[in-house]
Coordinates of N, CA and C in Angstrom, one line a residue:
Chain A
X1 N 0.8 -1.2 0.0 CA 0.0 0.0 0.0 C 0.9 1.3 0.0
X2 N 1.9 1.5 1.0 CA 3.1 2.5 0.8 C 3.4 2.6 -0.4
X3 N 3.9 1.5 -1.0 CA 4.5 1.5 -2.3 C 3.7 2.1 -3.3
X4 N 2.2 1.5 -3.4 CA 1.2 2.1 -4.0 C 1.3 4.2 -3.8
X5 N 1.1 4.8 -2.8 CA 1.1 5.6 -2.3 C 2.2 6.8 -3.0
X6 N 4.0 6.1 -2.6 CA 4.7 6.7 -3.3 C 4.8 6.5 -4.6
X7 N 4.2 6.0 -5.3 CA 4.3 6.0 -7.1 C 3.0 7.2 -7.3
X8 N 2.6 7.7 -6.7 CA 1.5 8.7 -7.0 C 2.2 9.8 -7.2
X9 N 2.1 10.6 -8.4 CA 3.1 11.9 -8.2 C 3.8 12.3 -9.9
X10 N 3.5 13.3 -9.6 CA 4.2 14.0 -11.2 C 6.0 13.5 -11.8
X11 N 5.5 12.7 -12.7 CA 7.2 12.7 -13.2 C 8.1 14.3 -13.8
X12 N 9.2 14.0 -13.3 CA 10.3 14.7 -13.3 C 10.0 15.2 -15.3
X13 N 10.1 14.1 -15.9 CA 10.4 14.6 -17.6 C 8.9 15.3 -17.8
X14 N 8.1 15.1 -17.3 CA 6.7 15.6 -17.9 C 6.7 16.5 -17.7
X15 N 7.0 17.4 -16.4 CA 6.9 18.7 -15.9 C 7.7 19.3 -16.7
X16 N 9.5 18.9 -16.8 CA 10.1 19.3 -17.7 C 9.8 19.7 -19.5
X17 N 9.2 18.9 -19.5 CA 8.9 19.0 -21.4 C 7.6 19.8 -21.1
X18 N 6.9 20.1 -20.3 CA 5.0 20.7 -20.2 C 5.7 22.0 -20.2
X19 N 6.9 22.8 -19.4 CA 7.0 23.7 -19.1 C 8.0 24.4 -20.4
X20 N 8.8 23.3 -21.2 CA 9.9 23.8 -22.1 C 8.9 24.0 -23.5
X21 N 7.4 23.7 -23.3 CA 6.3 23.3 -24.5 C 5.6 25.0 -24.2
X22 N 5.7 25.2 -23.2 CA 4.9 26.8 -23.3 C 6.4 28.1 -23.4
X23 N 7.6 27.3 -23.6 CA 8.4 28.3 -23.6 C 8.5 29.2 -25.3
X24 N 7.9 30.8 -25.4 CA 7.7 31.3 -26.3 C 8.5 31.0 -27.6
X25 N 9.6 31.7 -27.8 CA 10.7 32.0 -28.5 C 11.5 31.0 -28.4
X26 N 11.8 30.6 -30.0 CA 12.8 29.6 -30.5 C 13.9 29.5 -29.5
X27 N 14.6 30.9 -29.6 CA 15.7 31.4 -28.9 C 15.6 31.1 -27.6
X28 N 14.7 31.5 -27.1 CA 14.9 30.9 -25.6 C 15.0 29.6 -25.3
X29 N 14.2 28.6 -26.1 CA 13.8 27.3 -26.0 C 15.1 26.5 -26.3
X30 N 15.6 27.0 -27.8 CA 17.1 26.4 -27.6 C 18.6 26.6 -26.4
X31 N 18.4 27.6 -26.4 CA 19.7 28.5 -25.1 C 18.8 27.6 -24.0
X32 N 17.6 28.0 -23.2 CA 17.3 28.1 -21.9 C 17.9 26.6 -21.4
X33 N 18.4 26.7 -20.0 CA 18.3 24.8 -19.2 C 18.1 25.2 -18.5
X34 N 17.2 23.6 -17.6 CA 16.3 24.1 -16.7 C 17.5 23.1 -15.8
X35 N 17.7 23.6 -14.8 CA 18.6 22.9 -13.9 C 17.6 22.1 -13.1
X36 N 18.8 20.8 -12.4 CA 17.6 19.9 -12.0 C 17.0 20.1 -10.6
X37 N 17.8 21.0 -9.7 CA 17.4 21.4 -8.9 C 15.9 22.5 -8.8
X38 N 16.2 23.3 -9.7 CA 14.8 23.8 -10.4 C 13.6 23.1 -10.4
X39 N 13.9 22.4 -11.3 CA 13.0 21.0 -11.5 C 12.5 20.3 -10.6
X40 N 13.5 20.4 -9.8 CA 12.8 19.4 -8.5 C 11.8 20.6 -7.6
X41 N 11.9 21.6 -7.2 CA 11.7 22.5 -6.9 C 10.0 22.7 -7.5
X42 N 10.1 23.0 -8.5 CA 8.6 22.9 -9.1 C 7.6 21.9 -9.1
X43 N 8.9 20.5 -9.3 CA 8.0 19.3 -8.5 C 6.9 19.0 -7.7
X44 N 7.8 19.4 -6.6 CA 7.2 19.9 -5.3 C 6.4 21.0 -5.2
X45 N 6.6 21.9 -6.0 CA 5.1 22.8 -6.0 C 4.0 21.8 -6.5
X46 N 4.1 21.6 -7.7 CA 3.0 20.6 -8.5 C 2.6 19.8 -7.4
X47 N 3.4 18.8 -6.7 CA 2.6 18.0 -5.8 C 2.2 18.6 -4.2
X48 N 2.4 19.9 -4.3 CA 2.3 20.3 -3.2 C 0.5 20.7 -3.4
X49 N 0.2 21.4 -4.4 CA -0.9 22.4 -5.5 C -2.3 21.3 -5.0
X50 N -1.9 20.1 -5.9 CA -3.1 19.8 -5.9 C -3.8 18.6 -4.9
X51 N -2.9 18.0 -4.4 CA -3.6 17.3 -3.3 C -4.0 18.3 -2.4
X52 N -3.7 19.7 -2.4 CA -4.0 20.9 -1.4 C -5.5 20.7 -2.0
X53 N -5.3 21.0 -3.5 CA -6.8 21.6 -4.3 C -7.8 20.4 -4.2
X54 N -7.4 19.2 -3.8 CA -8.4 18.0 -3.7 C -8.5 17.9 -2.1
X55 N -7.9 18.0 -1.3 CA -8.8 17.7 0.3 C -9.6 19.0 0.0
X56 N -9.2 20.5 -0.1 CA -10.4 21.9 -0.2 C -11.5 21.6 -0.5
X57 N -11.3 21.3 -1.4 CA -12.6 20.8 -2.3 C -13.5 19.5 -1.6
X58 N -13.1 18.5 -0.8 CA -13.2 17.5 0.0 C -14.3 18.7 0.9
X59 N -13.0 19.0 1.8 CA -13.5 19.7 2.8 C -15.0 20.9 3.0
X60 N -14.8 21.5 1.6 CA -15.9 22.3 0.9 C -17.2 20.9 0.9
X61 N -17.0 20.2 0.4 CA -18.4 19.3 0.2 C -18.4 18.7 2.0
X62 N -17.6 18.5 2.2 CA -18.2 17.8 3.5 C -19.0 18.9 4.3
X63 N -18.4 20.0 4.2 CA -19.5 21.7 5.0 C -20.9 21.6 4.7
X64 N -20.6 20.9 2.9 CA -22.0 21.7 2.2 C -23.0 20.1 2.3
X65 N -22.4 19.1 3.1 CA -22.7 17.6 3.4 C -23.4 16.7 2.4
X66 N -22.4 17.5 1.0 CA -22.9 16.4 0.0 C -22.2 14.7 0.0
X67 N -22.2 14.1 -0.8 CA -21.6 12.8 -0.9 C -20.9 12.9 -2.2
X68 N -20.9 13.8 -2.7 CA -19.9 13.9 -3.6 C -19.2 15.1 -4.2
X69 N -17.9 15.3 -4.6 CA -17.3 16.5 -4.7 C -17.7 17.1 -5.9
X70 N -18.4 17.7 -6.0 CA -18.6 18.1 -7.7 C -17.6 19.7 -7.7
X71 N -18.4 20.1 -9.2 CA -17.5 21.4 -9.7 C -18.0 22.7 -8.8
X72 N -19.2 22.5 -8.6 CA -19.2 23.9 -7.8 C -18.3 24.2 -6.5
X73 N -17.5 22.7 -5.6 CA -16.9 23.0 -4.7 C -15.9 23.1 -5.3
X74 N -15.2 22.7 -5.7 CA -14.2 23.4 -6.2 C -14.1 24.8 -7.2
X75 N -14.9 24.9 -7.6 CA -15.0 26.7 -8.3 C -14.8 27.5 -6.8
X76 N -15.8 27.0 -5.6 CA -15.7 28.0 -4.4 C -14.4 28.0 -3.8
X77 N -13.4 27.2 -3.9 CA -12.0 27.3 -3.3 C -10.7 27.9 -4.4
X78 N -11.2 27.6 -5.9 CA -10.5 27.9 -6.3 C -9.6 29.1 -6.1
X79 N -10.5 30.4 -6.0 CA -9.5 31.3 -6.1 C -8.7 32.0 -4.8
X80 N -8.6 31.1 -3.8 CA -8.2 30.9 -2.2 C -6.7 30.6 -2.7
X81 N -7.0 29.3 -3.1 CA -6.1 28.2 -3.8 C -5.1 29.2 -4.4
X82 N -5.4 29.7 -5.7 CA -4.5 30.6 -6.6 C -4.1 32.3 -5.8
X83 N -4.6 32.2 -4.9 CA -3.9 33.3 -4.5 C -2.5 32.7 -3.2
X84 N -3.3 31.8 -2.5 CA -2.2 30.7 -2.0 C -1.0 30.5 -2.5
X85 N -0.9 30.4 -3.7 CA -0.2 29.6 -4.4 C 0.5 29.8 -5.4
Chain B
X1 N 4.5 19.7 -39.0 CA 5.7 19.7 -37.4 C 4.1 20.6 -36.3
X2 N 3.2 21.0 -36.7 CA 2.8 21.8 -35.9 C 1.8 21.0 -35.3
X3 N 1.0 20.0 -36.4 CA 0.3 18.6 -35.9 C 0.5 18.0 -34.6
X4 N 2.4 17.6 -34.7 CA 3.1 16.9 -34.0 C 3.0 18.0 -32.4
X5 N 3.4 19.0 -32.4 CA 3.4 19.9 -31.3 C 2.5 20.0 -30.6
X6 N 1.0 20.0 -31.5 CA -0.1 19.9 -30.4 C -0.8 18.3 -30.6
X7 N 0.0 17.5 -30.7 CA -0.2 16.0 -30.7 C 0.6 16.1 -28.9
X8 N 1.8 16.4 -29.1 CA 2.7 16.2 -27.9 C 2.0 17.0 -26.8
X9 N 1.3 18.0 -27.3 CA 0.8 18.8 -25.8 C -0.2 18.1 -25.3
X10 N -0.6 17.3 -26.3 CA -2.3 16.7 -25.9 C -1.8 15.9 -24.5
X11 N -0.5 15.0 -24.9 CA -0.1 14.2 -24.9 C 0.3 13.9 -23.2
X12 N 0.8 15.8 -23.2 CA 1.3 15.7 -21.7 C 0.2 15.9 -21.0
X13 N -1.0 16.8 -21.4 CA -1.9 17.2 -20.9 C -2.6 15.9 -20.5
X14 N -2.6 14.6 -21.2 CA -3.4 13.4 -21.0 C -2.5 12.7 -19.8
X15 N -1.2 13.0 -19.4 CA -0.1 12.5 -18.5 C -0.5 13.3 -17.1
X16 N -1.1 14.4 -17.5 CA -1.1 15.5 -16.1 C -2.4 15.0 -15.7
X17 N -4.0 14.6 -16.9 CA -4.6 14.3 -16.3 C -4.8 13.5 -15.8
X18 N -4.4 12.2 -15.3 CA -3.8 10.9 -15.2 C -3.0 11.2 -13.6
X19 N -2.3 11.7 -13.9 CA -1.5 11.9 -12.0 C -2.7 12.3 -11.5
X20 N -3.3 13.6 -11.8 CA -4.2 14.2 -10.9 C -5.2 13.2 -10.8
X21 N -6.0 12.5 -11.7 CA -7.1 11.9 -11.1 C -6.7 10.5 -10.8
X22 N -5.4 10.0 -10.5 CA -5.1 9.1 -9.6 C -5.0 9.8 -7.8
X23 N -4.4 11.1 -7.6 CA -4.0 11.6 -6.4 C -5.9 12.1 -6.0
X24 N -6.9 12.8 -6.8 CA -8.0 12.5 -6.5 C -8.6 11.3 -6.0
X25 N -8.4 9.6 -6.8 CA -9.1 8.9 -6.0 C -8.3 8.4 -5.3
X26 N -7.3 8.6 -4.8 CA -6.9 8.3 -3.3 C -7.3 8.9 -2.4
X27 N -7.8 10.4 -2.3 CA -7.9 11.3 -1.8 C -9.5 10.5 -1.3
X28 N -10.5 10.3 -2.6 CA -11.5 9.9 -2.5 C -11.9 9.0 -1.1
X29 N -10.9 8.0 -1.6 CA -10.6 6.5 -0.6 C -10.8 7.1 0.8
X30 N -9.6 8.0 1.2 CA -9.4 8.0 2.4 C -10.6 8.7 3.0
X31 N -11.2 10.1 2.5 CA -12.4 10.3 3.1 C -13.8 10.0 2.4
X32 N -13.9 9.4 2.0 CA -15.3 8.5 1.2 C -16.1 9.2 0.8
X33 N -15.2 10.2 0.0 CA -16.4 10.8 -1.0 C -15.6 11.0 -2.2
X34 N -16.6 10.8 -3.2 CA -15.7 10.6 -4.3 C -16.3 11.8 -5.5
X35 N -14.8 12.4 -6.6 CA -14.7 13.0 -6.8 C -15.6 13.2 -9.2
X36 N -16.2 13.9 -8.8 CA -16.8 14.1 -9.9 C -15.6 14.1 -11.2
X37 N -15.9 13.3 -12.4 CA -14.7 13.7 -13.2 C -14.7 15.3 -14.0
X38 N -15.6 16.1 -13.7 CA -15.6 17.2 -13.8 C -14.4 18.3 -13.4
X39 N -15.0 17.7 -12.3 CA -13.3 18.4 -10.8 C -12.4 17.6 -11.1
X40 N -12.1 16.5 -11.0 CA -10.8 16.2 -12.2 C -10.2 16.9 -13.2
X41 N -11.1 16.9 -14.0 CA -10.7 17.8 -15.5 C -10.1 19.5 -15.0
X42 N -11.5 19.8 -14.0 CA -10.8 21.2 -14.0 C -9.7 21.2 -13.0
X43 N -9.3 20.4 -12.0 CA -7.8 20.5 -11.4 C -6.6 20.3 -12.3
X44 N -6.8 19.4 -13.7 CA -6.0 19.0 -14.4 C -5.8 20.0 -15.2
X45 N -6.4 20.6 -15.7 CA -6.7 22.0 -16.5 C -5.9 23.2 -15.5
X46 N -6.4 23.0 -14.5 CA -5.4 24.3 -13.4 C -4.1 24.1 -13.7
X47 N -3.6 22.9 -13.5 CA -2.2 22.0 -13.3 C -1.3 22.6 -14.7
X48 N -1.9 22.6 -15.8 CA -1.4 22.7 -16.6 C -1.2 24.5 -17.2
X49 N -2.5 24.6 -17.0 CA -2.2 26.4 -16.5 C -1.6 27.5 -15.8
X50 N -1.5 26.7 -14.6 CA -0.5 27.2 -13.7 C 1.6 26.9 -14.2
X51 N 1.4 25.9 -15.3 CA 2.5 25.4 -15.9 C 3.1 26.4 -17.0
X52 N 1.7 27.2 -17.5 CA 2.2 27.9 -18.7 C 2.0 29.5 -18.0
X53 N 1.8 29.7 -16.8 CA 1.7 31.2 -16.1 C 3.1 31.2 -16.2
X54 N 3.7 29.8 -14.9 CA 5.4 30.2 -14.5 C 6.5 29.7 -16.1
X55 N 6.0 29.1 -16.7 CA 7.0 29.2 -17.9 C 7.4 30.5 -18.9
X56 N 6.3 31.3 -18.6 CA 6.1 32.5 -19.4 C 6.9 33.5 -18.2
X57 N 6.9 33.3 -16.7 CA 7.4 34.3 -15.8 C 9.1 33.6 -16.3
X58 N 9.2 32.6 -16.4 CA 10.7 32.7 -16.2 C 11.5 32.7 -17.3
X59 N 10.5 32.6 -18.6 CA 11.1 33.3 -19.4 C 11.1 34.9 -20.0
X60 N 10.5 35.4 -19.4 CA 10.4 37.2 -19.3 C 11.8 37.2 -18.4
X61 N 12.2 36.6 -16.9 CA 13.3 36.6 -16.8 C 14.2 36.5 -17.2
X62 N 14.1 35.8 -17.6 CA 15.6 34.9 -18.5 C 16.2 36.1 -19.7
X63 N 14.9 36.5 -20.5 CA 15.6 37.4 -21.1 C 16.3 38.7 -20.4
X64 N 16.3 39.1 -19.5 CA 17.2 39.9 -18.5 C 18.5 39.3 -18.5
X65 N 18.6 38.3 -17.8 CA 19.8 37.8 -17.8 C 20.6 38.1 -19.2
X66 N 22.1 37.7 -18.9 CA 23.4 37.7 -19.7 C 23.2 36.8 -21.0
X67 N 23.0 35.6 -19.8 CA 23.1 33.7 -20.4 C 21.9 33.8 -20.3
X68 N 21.5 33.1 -21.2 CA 20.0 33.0 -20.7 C 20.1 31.2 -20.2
X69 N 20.1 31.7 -18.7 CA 20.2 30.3 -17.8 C 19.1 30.5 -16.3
X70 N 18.4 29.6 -16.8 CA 17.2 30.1 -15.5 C 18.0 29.0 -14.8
X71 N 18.2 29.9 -13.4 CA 18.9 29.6 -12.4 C 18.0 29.1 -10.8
X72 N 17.8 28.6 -10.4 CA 17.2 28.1 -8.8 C 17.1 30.4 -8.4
X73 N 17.9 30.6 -8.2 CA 17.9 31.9 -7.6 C 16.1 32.5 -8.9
X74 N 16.8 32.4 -10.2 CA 15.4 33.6 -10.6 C 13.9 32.8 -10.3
X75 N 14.4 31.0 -10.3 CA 13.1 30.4 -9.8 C 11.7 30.4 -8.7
X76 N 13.3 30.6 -7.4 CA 12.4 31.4 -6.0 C 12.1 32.9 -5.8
X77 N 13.2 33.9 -6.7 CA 12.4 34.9 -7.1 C 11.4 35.1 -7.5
X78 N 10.9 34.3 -8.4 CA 9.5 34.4 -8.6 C 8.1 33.7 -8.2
X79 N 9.0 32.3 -7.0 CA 8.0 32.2 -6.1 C 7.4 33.0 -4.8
X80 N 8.8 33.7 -4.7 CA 8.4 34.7 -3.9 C 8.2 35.9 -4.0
X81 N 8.1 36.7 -5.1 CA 7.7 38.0 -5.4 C 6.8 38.4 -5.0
X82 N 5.6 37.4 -4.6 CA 4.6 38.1 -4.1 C 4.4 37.6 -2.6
X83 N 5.5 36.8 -2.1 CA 5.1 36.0 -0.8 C 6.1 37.6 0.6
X84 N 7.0 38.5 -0.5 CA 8.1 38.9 0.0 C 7.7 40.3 0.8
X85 N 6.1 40.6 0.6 CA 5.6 41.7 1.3 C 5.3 41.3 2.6
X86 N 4.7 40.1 2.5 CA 3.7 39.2 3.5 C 5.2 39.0 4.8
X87 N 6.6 38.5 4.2 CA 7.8 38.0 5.1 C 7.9 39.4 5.6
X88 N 8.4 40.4 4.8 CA 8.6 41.6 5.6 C 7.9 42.6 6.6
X89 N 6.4 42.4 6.6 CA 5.4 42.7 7.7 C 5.8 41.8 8.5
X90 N 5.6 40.5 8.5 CA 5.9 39.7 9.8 C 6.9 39.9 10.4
X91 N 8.0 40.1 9.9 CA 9.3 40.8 10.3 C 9.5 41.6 11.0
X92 N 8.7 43.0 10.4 CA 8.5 44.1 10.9 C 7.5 43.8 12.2
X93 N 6.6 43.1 12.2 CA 5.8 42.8 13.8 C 6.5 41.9 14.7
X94 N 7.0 40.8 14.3 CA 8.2 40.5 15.1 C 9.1 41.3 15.8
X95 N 10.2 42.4 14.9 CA 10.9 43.4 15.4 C 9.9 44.0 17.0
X96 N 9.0 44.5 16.0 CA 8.0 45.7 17.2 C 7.7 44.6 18.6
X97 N 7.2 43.6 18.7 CA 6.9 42.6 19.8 C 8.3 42.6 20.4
X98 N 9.4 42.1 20.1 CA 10.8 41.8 20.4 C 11.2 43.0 21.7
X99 N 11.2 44.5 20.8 CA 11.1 45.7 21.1 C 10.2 45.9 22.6
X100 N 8.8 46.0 22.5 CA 8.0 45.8 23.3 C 8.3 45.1 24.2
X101 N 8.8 44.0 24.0 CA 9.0 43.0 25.1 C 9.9 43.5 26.2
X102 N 11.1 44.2 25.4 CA 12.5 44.2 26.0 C 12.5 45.5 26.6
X103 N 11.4 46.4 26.0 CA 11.0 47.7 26.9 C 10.4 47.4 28.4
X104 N 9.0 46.4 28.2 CA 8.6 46.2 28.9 C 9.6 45.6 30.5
X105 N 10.4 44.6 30.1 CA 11.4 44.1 30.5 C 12.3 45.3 31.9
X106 N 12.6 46.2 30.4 CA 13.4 47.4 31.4 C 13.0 48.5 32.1
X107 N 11.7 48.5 31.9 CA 10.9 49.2 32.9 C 10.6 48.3 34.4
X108 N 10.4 47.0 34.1 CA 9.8 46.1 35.5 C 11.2 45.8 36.2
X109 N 12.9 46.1 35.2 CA 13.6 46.3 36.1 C 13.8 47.3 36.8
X110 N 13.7 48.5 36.4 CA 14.0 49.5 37.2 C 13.2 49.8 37.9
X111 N 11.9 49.3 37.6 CA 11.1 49.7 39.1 C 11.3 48.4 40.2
X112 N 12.0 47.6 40.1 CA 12.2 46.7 40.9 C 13.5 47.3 41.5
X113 N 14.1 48.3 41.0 CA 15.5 49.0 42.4 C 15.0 49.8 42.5
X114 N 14.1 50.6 42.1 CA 13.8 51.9 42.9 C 13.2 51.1 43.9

């Protein structure tokens, strides 16, 4: 079950290529490296973000004592979330 | 070539959605309520958004720089650019309590020899 637990989680190359995929300019894209320390760094944002944005949203429906998390609870936390963060 | 570019975006976008609504039904599991794939989609959608805000901030940096070498330093710069008003108030109220304290302090000594 641990084992199961720690394999949950954003890979290192995805974040890397998601983030070098919105970088504008040729020129940047060729020149720019992303050091791995960086990388790991943002990692940890990414998995910091959204298990945050999934218990809120938890927590939001359990207030509102539904049985299920739909989209309205999370629209209500959203912009909590993004200023957090 | 442009096919392929937004073939590969789909691609990661289908990888992001995939983490996220695995870390959702775990989430689910533990407190037994489970998550609409709605709210999936749009956390996955945030995930990826919030991917192309800071790729766009650190490359507006980068072009400042010499090299263009995004460094750990311009990275927490701009995690903290907006966290760095919030540190400095606390700081500054820390200071003042500190202050206060040590005032308070030197007054309950000196009235303790007078």
């Amino acid at each position: 079950m641990a084992e199961r637990d720690a394999e949950i989680g954003f890979k290192k190359e995805t974040v890397s290529k998601l983030l070098s995929s919105f970088f504008k300019e040729d020129k940047t894209r060729r020149k720019c490296t992303y050091p791995t320390d960086c990388l790991m760094m943002h990692l940890l944002i990414c998995c910091l973000i959204f298990p945050e944005a999934a218990v809120r949203s938890q927590k939001q429906a359990e207030s509102e004592d539904c049985d299920q998390v739909d989209i309205e609870h999370f629209e209500k936390i959203l912009p909590q979330l993004l200023l957090d963060f | 070539m442009s096919v392929d570019k937004e073939e590969a975006h789909q691609r990661l976008k289908a990888a992001v959605h995939y983490t996220v609504s695995r870390i959702c039904q775990k989430m689910g599991e533990d407190y037994r309520r489970e998550f609409s794939r709605q709210v999936i989609a749009a956390i996955a959608e945030t995930a990826v958004r919030q991917c192309d805000i800071f790729a766009k901030d650190l490359e507006a940096f980068a072009r400042q720089q010499i090299e263009c070498l995004i460094c750990l330093y311009l990275f927490q710069s701009i995690y903290i650019q907006n966290k760095s008003e919030e540190l400095n108030q606390e700081q500054r109220d820390l200071k003042k309590k500190s202050t206060g304290k040590r005032k308070s302090r030197d007054t309950e000594e000196e009235e303790s020899r007078q």
